[in-house]
Amino acid sequence: MDYQSQYRDLTIYYDALKKATKQSEAVPDTIEKWLALVETTLFELQELAHMEKAYMQKSRTMNNLIELVYSSAPSMD
C-alpha cells in the first residue's frame, strides 16, 4: 500500500471538511468525532509513510549491494 498517497489524499479531504466546519456555526457531534478519528489516522499514516520510505531506500541499497556481490564474484578459472 502506498501510505504516502493515502496520507496526502486523506489530508486533502480532512482539510476541506475542517474548513467547511469553520464556516458553520453548529457542527454535528458525529463530524467532530470523525475529525478526531481522522487526526489520529493521519498521524499513524504519516508514521507508516516514513517507515515505507525508509524500507524502500533500504531495499534499493540491498538490491545494489546484491548486484555488486554477484558482479564482483571471483571466477574459479
PDB file of N, CA and C in Angstrom:
ATOM      1  N   MET A   1       0.850  -1.191   0.000  1.00  0.00           N
ATOM      2  CA  MET A   1       0.000   0.000   0.000  1.00  0.00           C
ATOM      3  C   MET A   1       0.888   1.244   0.000  1.00  0.00           C
ATOM      4  N   ASP A   2       0.472   2.232  -0.717  1.00  0.00           N
ATOM      5  CA  ASP A   2       1.218   3.482  -0.788  1.00  0.00           C
ATOM      6  C   ASP A   2       0.698   4.431   0.295  1.00  0.00           C
ATOM      7  N   TYR A   3       1.336   4.383   1.451  1.00  0.00           N
ATOM      8  CA  TYR A   3       0.858   5.169   2.592  1.00  0.00           C
ATOM      9  C   TYR A   3       1.009   6.672   2.370  1.00  0.00           C
ATOM     10  N   GLN A   4       2.036   7.065   1.622  1.00  0.00           N
ATOM     11  CA  GLN A   4       2.230   8.493   1.353  1.00  0.00           C
ATOM     12  C   GLN A   4       1.058   9.055   0.555  1.00  0.00           C
ATOM     13  N   SER A   5       0.599   8.311  -0.439  1.00  0.00           N
ATOM     14  CA  SER A   5      -0.559   8.752  -1.234  1.00  0.00           C
ATOM     15  C   SER A   5      -1.827   8.760  -0.394  1.00  0.00           C
ATOM     16  N   GLN A   6      -1.994   7.728   0.433  1.00  0.00           N
ATOM     17  CA  GLN A   6      -3.159   7.673   1.313  1.00  0.00           C
ATOM     18  C   GLN A   6      -3.167   8.874   2.257  1.00  0.00           C
ATOM     19  N   TYR A   7      -2.006   9.187   2.802  1.00  0.00           N
ATOM     20  CA  TYR A   7      -1.878  10.328   3.713  1.00  0.00           C
ATOM     21  C   TYR A   7      -2.253  11.628   3.002  1.00  0.00           C
ATOM     22  N   ARG A   8      -1.707  11.805   1.813  1.00  0.00           N
ATOM     23  CA  ARG A   8      -1.957  13.025   1.035  1.00  0.00           C
ATOM     24  C   ARG A   8      -3.444  13.169   0.695  1.00  0.00           C
ATOM     25  N   ASP A   9      -4.052  12.083   0.229  1.00  0.00           N
ATOM     26  CA  ASP A   9      -5.467  12.116  -0.150  1.00  0.00           C
ATOM     27  C   ASP A   9      -6.371  12.388   1.050  1.00  0.00           C
ATOM     28  N   LEU A  10      -6.094  11.712   2.161  1.00  0.00           N
ATOM     29  CA  LEU A  10      -6.914  11.905   3.350  1.00  0.00           C
ATOM     30  C   LEU A  10      -6.735  13.308   3.930  1.00  0.00           C
ATOM     31  N   THR A  11      -5.535  13.845   3.829  1.00  0.00           N
ATOM     32  CA  THR A  11      -5.276  15.210   4.311  1.00  0.00           C
ATOM     33  C   THR A  11      -6.095  16.226   3.520  1.00  0.00           C
ATOM     34  N   ILE A  12      -6.171  16.050   2.222  1.00  0.00           N
ATOM     35  CA  ILE A  12      -6.950  16.958   1.379  1.00  0.00           C
ATOM     36  C   ILE A  12      -8.421  16.910   1.786  1.00  0.00           C
ATOM     37  N   TYR A  13      -8.946  15.700   1.966  1.00  0.00           N
ATOM     38  CA  TYR A  13     -10.338  15.521   2.368  1.00  0.00           C
ATOM     39  C   TYR A  13     -10.587  16.119   3.748  1.00  0.00           C
ATOM     40  N   TYR A  14      -9.679  15.840   4.675  1.00  0.00           N
ATOM     41  CA  TYR A  14      -9.791  16.347   6.046  1.00  0.00           C
ATOM     42  C   TYR A  14      -9.760  17.876   6.060  1.00  0.00           C
ATOM     43  N   ASP A  15      -8.808  18.472   5.357  1.00  0.00           N
ATOM     44  CA  ASP A  15      -8.687  19.935   5.328  1.00  0.00           C
ATOM     45  C   ASP A  15      -9.942  20.599   4.758  1.00  0.00           C
ATOM     46  N   ALA A  16     -10.505  19.991   3.725  1.00  0.00           N
ATOM     47  CA  ALA A  16     -11.717  20.554   3.122  1.00  0.00           C
ATOM     48  C   ALA A  16     -12.890  20.514   4.106  1.00  0.00           C
ATOM     49  N   LEU A  17     -13.049  19.387   4.791  1.00  0.00           N
ATOM     50  CA  LEU A  17     -14.146  19.295   5.754  1.00  0.00           C
ATOM     51  C   LEU A  17     -13.909  20.195   6.964  1.00  0.00           C
ATOM     52  N   LYS A  18     -12.674  20.281   7.399  1.00  0.00           N
ATOM     53  CA  LYS A  18     -12.335  21.142   8.540  1.00  0.00           C
ATOM     54  C   LYS A  18     -12.642  22.610   8.183  1.00  0.00           C
ATOM     55  N   LYS A  19     -12.291  23.008   6.976  1.00  0.00           N
ATOM     56  CA  LYS A  19     -12.567  24.376   6.521  1.00  0.00           C
ATOM     57  C   LYS A  19     -14.076  24.628   6.472  1.00  0.00           C
ATOM     58  N   ALA A  20     -14.814  23.648   5.994  1.00  0.00           N
ATOM     59  CA  ALA A  20     -16.271  23.785   5.912  1.00  0.00           C
ATOM     60  C   ALA A  20     -16.896  23.890   7.296  1.00  0.00           C
ATOM     61  N   THR A  21     -16.355  23.168   8.273  1.00  0.00           N
ATOM     62  CA  THR A  21     -16.916  23.230   9.624  1.00  0.00           C
ATOM     63  C   THR A  21     -16.634  24.575  10.296  1.00  0.00           C
ATOM     64  N   LYS A  22     -15.554  25.227   9.903  1.00  0.00           N
ATOM     65  CA  LYS A  22     -15.242  26.537  10.476  1.00  0.00           C
ATOM     66  C   LYS A  22     -16.226  27.598  10.004  1.00  0.00           C
ATOM     67  N   GLN A  23     -16.827  27.366   8.853  1.00  0.00           N
ATOM     68  CA  GLN A  23     -17.791  28.318   8.312  1.00  0.00           C
ATOM     69  C   GLN A  23     -19.194  28.074   8.859  1.00  0.00           C
ATOM     70  N   SER A  24     -19.367  26.957   9.548  1.00  0.00           N
ATOM     71  CA  SER A  24     -20.666  26.603  10.105  1.00  0.00           C
ATOM     72  C   SER A  24     -20.703  26.925  11.590  1.00  0.00           C
ATOM     73  N   GLU A  25     -21.847  27.410  12.043  1.00  0.00           N
ATOM     74  CA  GLU A  25     -21.976  27.745  13.465  1.00  0.00           C
ATOM     75  C   GLU A  25     -22.145  26.501  14.318  1.00  0.00           C
ATOM     76  N   ALA A  26     -22.940  25.562  13.862  1.00  0.00           N
ATOM     77  CA  ALA A  26     -23.197  24.344  14.624  1.00  0.00           C
ATOM     78  C   ALA A  26     -22.654  23.140  13.862  1.00  0.00           C
ATOM     79  N   VAL A  27     -21.662  22.498  14.455  1.00  0.00           N
ATOM     80  CA  VAL A  27     -21.065  21.323  13.832  1.00  0.00           C
ATOM     81  C   VAL A  27     -21.598  20.087  14.559  1.00  0.00           C
ATOM     82  N   PRO A  28     -22.186  19.161  13.815  1.00  0.00           N
ATOM     83  CA  PRO A  28     -22.707  17.955  14.454  1.00  0.00           C
ATOM     84  C   PRO A  28     -21.610  17.177  15.189  1.00  0.00           C
ATOM     85  N   ASP A  29     -22.013  16.529  16.255  1.00  0.00           N
ATOM     86  CA  ASP A  29     -21.073  15.762  17.075  1.00  0.00           C
ATOM     87  C   ASP A  29     -20.404  14.654  16.269  1.00  0.00           C
ATOM     88  N   THR A  30     -21.142  14.064  15.344  1.00  0.00           N
ATOM     89  CA  THR A  30     -20.571  12.983  14.535  1.00  0.00           C
ATOM     90  C   THR A  30     -19.410  13.487  13.681  1.00  0.00           C
ATOM     91  N   ILE A  31     -19.522  14.703  13.187  1.00  0.00           N
ATOM     92  CA  ILE A  31     -18.437  15.273  12.376  1.00  0.00           C
ATOM     93  C   ILE A  31     -17.232  15.566  13.259  1.00  0.00           C
ATOM     94  N   GLU A  32     -17.461  16.082  14.456  1.00  0.00           N
ATOM     95  CA  GLU A  32     -16.356  16.350  15.381  1.00  0.00           C
ATOM     96  C   GLU A  32     -15.615  15.053  15.716  1.00  0.00           C
ATOM     97  N   LYS A  33     -16.371  13.999  15.965  1.00  0.00           N
ATOM     98  CA  LYS A  33     -15.761  12.702  16.279  1.00  0.00           C
ATOM     99  C   LYS A  33     -15.005  12.163  15.077  1.00  0.00           C
ATOM    100  N   TRP A  34     -15.582  12.338  13.889  1.00  0.00           N
ATOM    101  CA  TRP A  34     -14.915  11.873  12.678  1.00  0.00           C
ATOM    102  C   TRP A  34     -13.603  12.619  12.470  1.00  0.00           C
ATOM    103  N   LEU A  35     -13.620  13.939  12.664  1.00  0.00           N
ATOM    104  CA  LEU A  35     -12.398  14.734  12.510  1.00  0.00           C
ATOM    105  C   LEU A  35     -11.317  14.274  13.483  1.00  0.00           C
ATOM    106  N   ALA A  36     -11.706  13.967  14.712  1.00  0.00           N
ATOM    107  CA  ALA A  36     -10.740  13.471  15.695  1.00  0.00           C
ATOM    108  C   ALA A  36     -10.164  12.119  15.260  1.00  0.00           C
ATOM    109  N   LEU A  37     -11.022  11.263  14.734  1.00  0.00           N
ATOM    110  CA  LEU A  37     -10.564   9.966  14.236  1.00  0.00           C
ATOM    111  C   LEU A  37      -9.585  10.144  13.078  1.00  0.00           C
ATOM    112  N   VAL A  38      -9.898  11.060  12.189  1.00  0.00           N
ATOM    113  CA  VAL A  38      -9.024  11.303  11.039  1.00  0.00           C
ATOM    114  C   VAL A  38      -7.678  11.861  11.499  1.00  0.00           C
ATOM    115  N   GLU A  39      -7.666  12.730  12.489  1.00  0.00           N
ATOM    116  CA  GLU A  39      -6.401  13.265  13.003  1.00  0.00           C
ATOM    117  C   GLU A  39      -5.503  12.134  13.499  1.00  0.00           C
ATOM    118  N   THR A  40      -6.082  11.200  14.223  1.00  0.00           N
ATOM    119  CA  THR A  40      -5.314  10.051  14.707  1.00  0.00           C
ATOM    120  C   THR A  40      -4.842   9.194  13.541  1.00  0.00           C
ATOM    121  N   THR A  41      -5.735   8.970  12.606  1.00  0.00           N
ATOM    122  CA  THR A  41      -5.396   8.160  11.435  1.00  0.00           C
ATOM    123  C   THR A  41      -4.288   8.811  10.622  1.00  0.00           C
ATOM    124  N   LEU A  42      -4.355  10.127  10.450  1.00  0.00           N
ATOM    125  CA  LEU A  42      -3.313  10.831   9.709  1.00  0.00           C
ATOM    126  C   LEU A  42      -1.963  10.693  10.398  1.00  0.00           C
ATOM    127  N   PHE A  43      -1.957  10.777  11.716  1.00  0.00           N
ATOM    128  CA  PHE A  43      -0.708  10.617  12.461  1.00  0.00           C
ATOM    129  C   PHE A  43      -0.117   9.229  12.197  1.00  0.00           C
ATOM    130  N   GLU A  44      -0.956   8.208  12.280  1.00  0.00           N
ATOM    131  CA  GLU A  44      -0.489   6.838  12.051  1.00  0.00           C
ATOM    132  C   GLU A  44      -0.046   6.636  10.599  1.00  0.00           C
ATOM    133  N   LEU A  45      -0.793   7.199   9.662  1.00  0.00           N
ATOM    134  CA  LEU A  45      -0.409   7.092   8.252  1.00  0.00           C
ATOM    135  C   LEU A  45       0.929   7.765   7.988  1.00  0.00           C
ATOM    136  N   GLN A  46       1.154   8.889   8.640  1.00  0.00           N
ATOM    137  CA  GLN A  46       2.429   9.590   8.465  1.00  0.00           C
ATOM    138  C   GLN A  46       3.583   8.729   8.976  1.00  0.00           C
ATOM    139  N   GLU A  47       3.377   8.080  10.111  1.00  0.00           N
ATOM    140  CA  GLU A  47       4.396   7.179  10.650  1.00  0.00           C
ATOM    141  C   GLU A  47       4.673   6.037   9.663  1.00  0.00           C
ATOM    142  N   LEU A  48       3.605   5.441   9.156  1.00  0.00           N
ATOM    143  CA  LEU A  48       3.764   4.348   8.196  1.00  0.00           C
ATOM    144  C   LEU A  48       4.418   4.813   6.902  1.00  0.00           C
ATOM    145  N   ALA A  49       4.092   6.009   6.472  1.00  0.00           N
ATOM    146  CA  ALA A  49       4.697   6.553   5.246  1.00  0.00           C
ATOM    147  C   ALA A  49       6.203   6.724   5.424  1.00  0.00           C
ATOM    148  N   HIS A  50       6.624   7.178   6.602  1.00  0.00           N
ATOM    149  CA  HIS A  50       8.063   7.326   6.869  1.00  0.00           C
ATOM    150  C   HIS A  50       8.745   5.953   6.892  1.00  0.00           C
ATOM    151  N   MET A  51       8.098   4.971   7.512  1.00  0.00           N
ATOM    152  CA  MET A  51       8.666   3.620   7.547  1.00  0.00           C
ATOM    153  C   MET A  51       8.717   3.020   6.145  1.00  0.00           C
ATOM    154  N   GLU A  52       7.667   3.268   5.368  1.00  0.00           N
ATOM    155  CA  GLU A  52       7.627   2.755   3.998  1.00  0.00           C
ATOM    156  C   GLU A  52       8.757   3.350   3.167  1.00  0.00           C
ATOM    157  N   LYS A  53       8.974   4.640   3.323  1.00  0.00           N
ATOM    158  CA  LYS A  53      10.043   5.314   2.585  1.00  0.00           C
ATOM    159  C   LYS A  53      11.408   4.765   2.991  1.00  0.00           C
ATOM    160  N   ALA A  54      11.610   4.583   4.295  1.00  0.00           N
ATOM    161  CA  ALA A  54      12.875   4.030   4.777  1.00  0.00           C
ATOM    162  C   ALA A  54      13.082   2.612   4.249  1.00  0.00           C
ATOM    163  N   TYR A  55      12.006   1.820   4.240  1.00  0.00           N
ATOM    164  CA  TYR A  55      12.096   0.458   3.729  1.00  0.00           C
ATOM    165  C   TYR A  55      12.486   0.459   2.251  1.00  0.00           C
ATOM    166  N   MET A  56      11.861   1.328   1.487  1.00  0.00           N
ATOM    167  CA  MET A  56      12.160   1.389   0.052  1.00  0.00           C
ATOM    168  C   MET A  56      13.620   1.782  -0.181  1.00  0.00           C
ATOM    169  N   GLN A  57      14.112   2.739   0.588  1.00  0.00           N
ATOM    170  CA  GLN A  57      15.511   3.149   0.451  1.00  0.00           C
ATOM    171  C   GLN A  57      16.445   1.999   0.821  1.00  0.00           C
ATOM    172  N   LYS A  58      16.135   1.308   1.911  1.00  0.00           N
ATOM    173  CA  LYS A  58      16.944   0.166   2.346  1.00  0.00           C
ATOM    174  C   LYS A  58      16.887  -0.944   1.312  1.00  0.00           C
ATOM    175  N   SER A  59      15.724  -1.172   0.744  1.00  0.00           N
ATOM    176  CA  SER A  59      15.559  -2.203  -0.269  1.00  0.00           C
ATOM    177  C   SER A  59      16.412  -1.905  -1.502  1.00  0.00           C
ATOM    178  N   ARG A  60      16.402  -0.650  -1.940  1.00  0.00           N
ATOM    179  CA  ARG A  60      17.233  -0.267  -3.092  1.00  0.00           C
ATOM    180  C   ARG A  60      18.717  -0.470  -2.778  1.00  0.00           C
ATOM    181  N   THR A  61      19.110  -0.089  -1.577  1.00  0.00           N
ATOM    182  CA  THR A  61      20.509  -0.262  -1.167  1.00  0.00           C
ATOM    183  C   THR A  61      20.885  -1.737  -1.168  1.00  0.00           C
ATOM    184  N   MET A  62      20.012  -2.570  -0.630  1.00  0.00           N
ATOM    185  CA  MET A  62      20.288  -4.003  -0.600  1.00  0.00           C
ATOM    186  C   MET A  62      20.338  -4.591  -2.000  1.00  0.00           C
ATOM    187  N   ASN A  63      19.451  -4.173  -2.874  1.00  0.00           N
ATOM    188  CA  ASN A  63      19.480  -4.661  -4.260  1.00  0.00           C
ATOM    189  C   ASN A  63      20.785  -4.277  -4.937  1.00  0.00           C
ATOM    190  N   ASN A  64      21.237  -3.053  -4.713  1.00  0.00           N
ATOM    191  CA  ASN A  64      22.516  -2.615  -5.283  1.00  0.00           C
ATOM    192  C   ASN A  64      23.671  -3.435  -4.724  1.00  0.00           C
ATOM    193  N   LEU A  65      23.629  -3.700  -3.421  1.00  0.00           N
ATOM    194  CA  LEU A  65      24.683  -4.494  -2.791  1.00  0.00           C
ATOM    195  C   LEU A  65      24.699  -5.918  -3.338  1.00  0.00           C
ATOM    196  N   ILE A  66      23.518  -6.501  -3.497  1.00  0.00           N
ATOM    197  CA  ILE A  66      23.434  -7.864  -4.041  1.00  0.00           C
ATOM    198  C   ILE A  66      23.985  -7.909  -5.462  1.00  0.00           C
ATOM    199  N   GLU A  67      23.629  -6.922  -6.282  1.00  0.00           N
ATOM    200  CA  GLU A  67      24.169  -6.860  -7.641  1.00  0.00           C
ATOM    201  C   GLU A  67      25.686  -6.739  -7.618  1.00  0.00           C
ATOM    202  N   LEU A  68      26.202  -5.918  -6.717  1.00  0.00           N
ATOM    203  CA  LEU A  68      27.643  -5.736  -6.597  1.00  0.00           C
ATOM    204  C   LEU A  68      28.322  -7.044  -6.190  1.00  0.00           C
ATOM    205  N   VAL A  69      27.733  -7.759  -5.255  1.00  0.00           N
ATOM    206  CA  VAL A  69      28.306  -9.034  -4.798  1.00  0.00           C
ATOM    207  C   VAL A  69      28.369 -10.029  -5.952  1.00  0.00           C
ATOM    208  N   TYR A  70      27.275 -10.163  -6.686  1.00  0.00           N
ATOM    209  CA  TYR A  70      27.277 -11.118  -7.803  1.00  0.00           C
ATOM    210  C   TYR A  70      28.231 -10.689  -8.919  1.00  0.00           C
ATOM    211  N   SER A  71      28.248  -9.411  -9.224  1.00  0.00           N
ATOM    212  CA  SER A  71      29.096  -8.952 -10.329  1.00  0.00           C
ATOM    213  C   SER A  71      30.582  -8.992  -9.980  1.00  0.00           C
ATOM    214  N   SER A  72      30.915  -8.990  -8.708  1.00  0.00           N
ATOM    215  CA  SER A  72      32.320  -8.991  -8.317  1.00  0.00           C
ATOM    216  C   SER A  72      32.798 -10.358  -7.850  1.00  0.00           C
ATOM    217  N   ALA A  73      31.958 -11.378  -8.029  1.00  0.00           N
ATOM    218  CA  ALA A  73      32.355 -12.729  -7.604  1.00  0.00           C
ATOM    219  C   ALA A  73      33.555 -13.193  -8.406  1.00  0.00           C
ATOM    220  N   PRO A  74      34.535 -13.716  -7.723  1.00  0.00           N
ATOM    221  CA  PRO A  74      35.725 -14.199  -8.450  1.00  0.00           C
ATOM    222  C   PRO A  74      35.395 -15.474  -9.234  1.00  0.00           C
ATOM    223  N   SER A  75      36.092 -15.654 -10.309  1.00  0.00           N
ATOM    224  CA  SER A  75      35.869 -16.862 -11.103  1.00  0.00           C
ATOM    225  C   SER A  75      36.862 -17.940 -10.638  1.00  0.00           C
ATOM    226  N   MET A  76      36.532 -19.170 -10.866  1.00  0.00           N
ATOM    227  CA  MET A  76      37.386 -20.289 -10.453  1.00  0.00           C
ATOM    228  C   MET A  76      38.315 -20.718 -11.589  1.00  0.00           C
ATOM    229  N   ASP A  77      38.437 -19.909 -12.628  1.00  0.00           N
ATOM    230  CA  ASP A  77      39.309 -20.262 -13.762  1.00  0.00           C
ATOM    231  C   ASP A  77      40.752 -20.206 -13.407  1.00  0.00           C
TER     232      ASP A  77
END
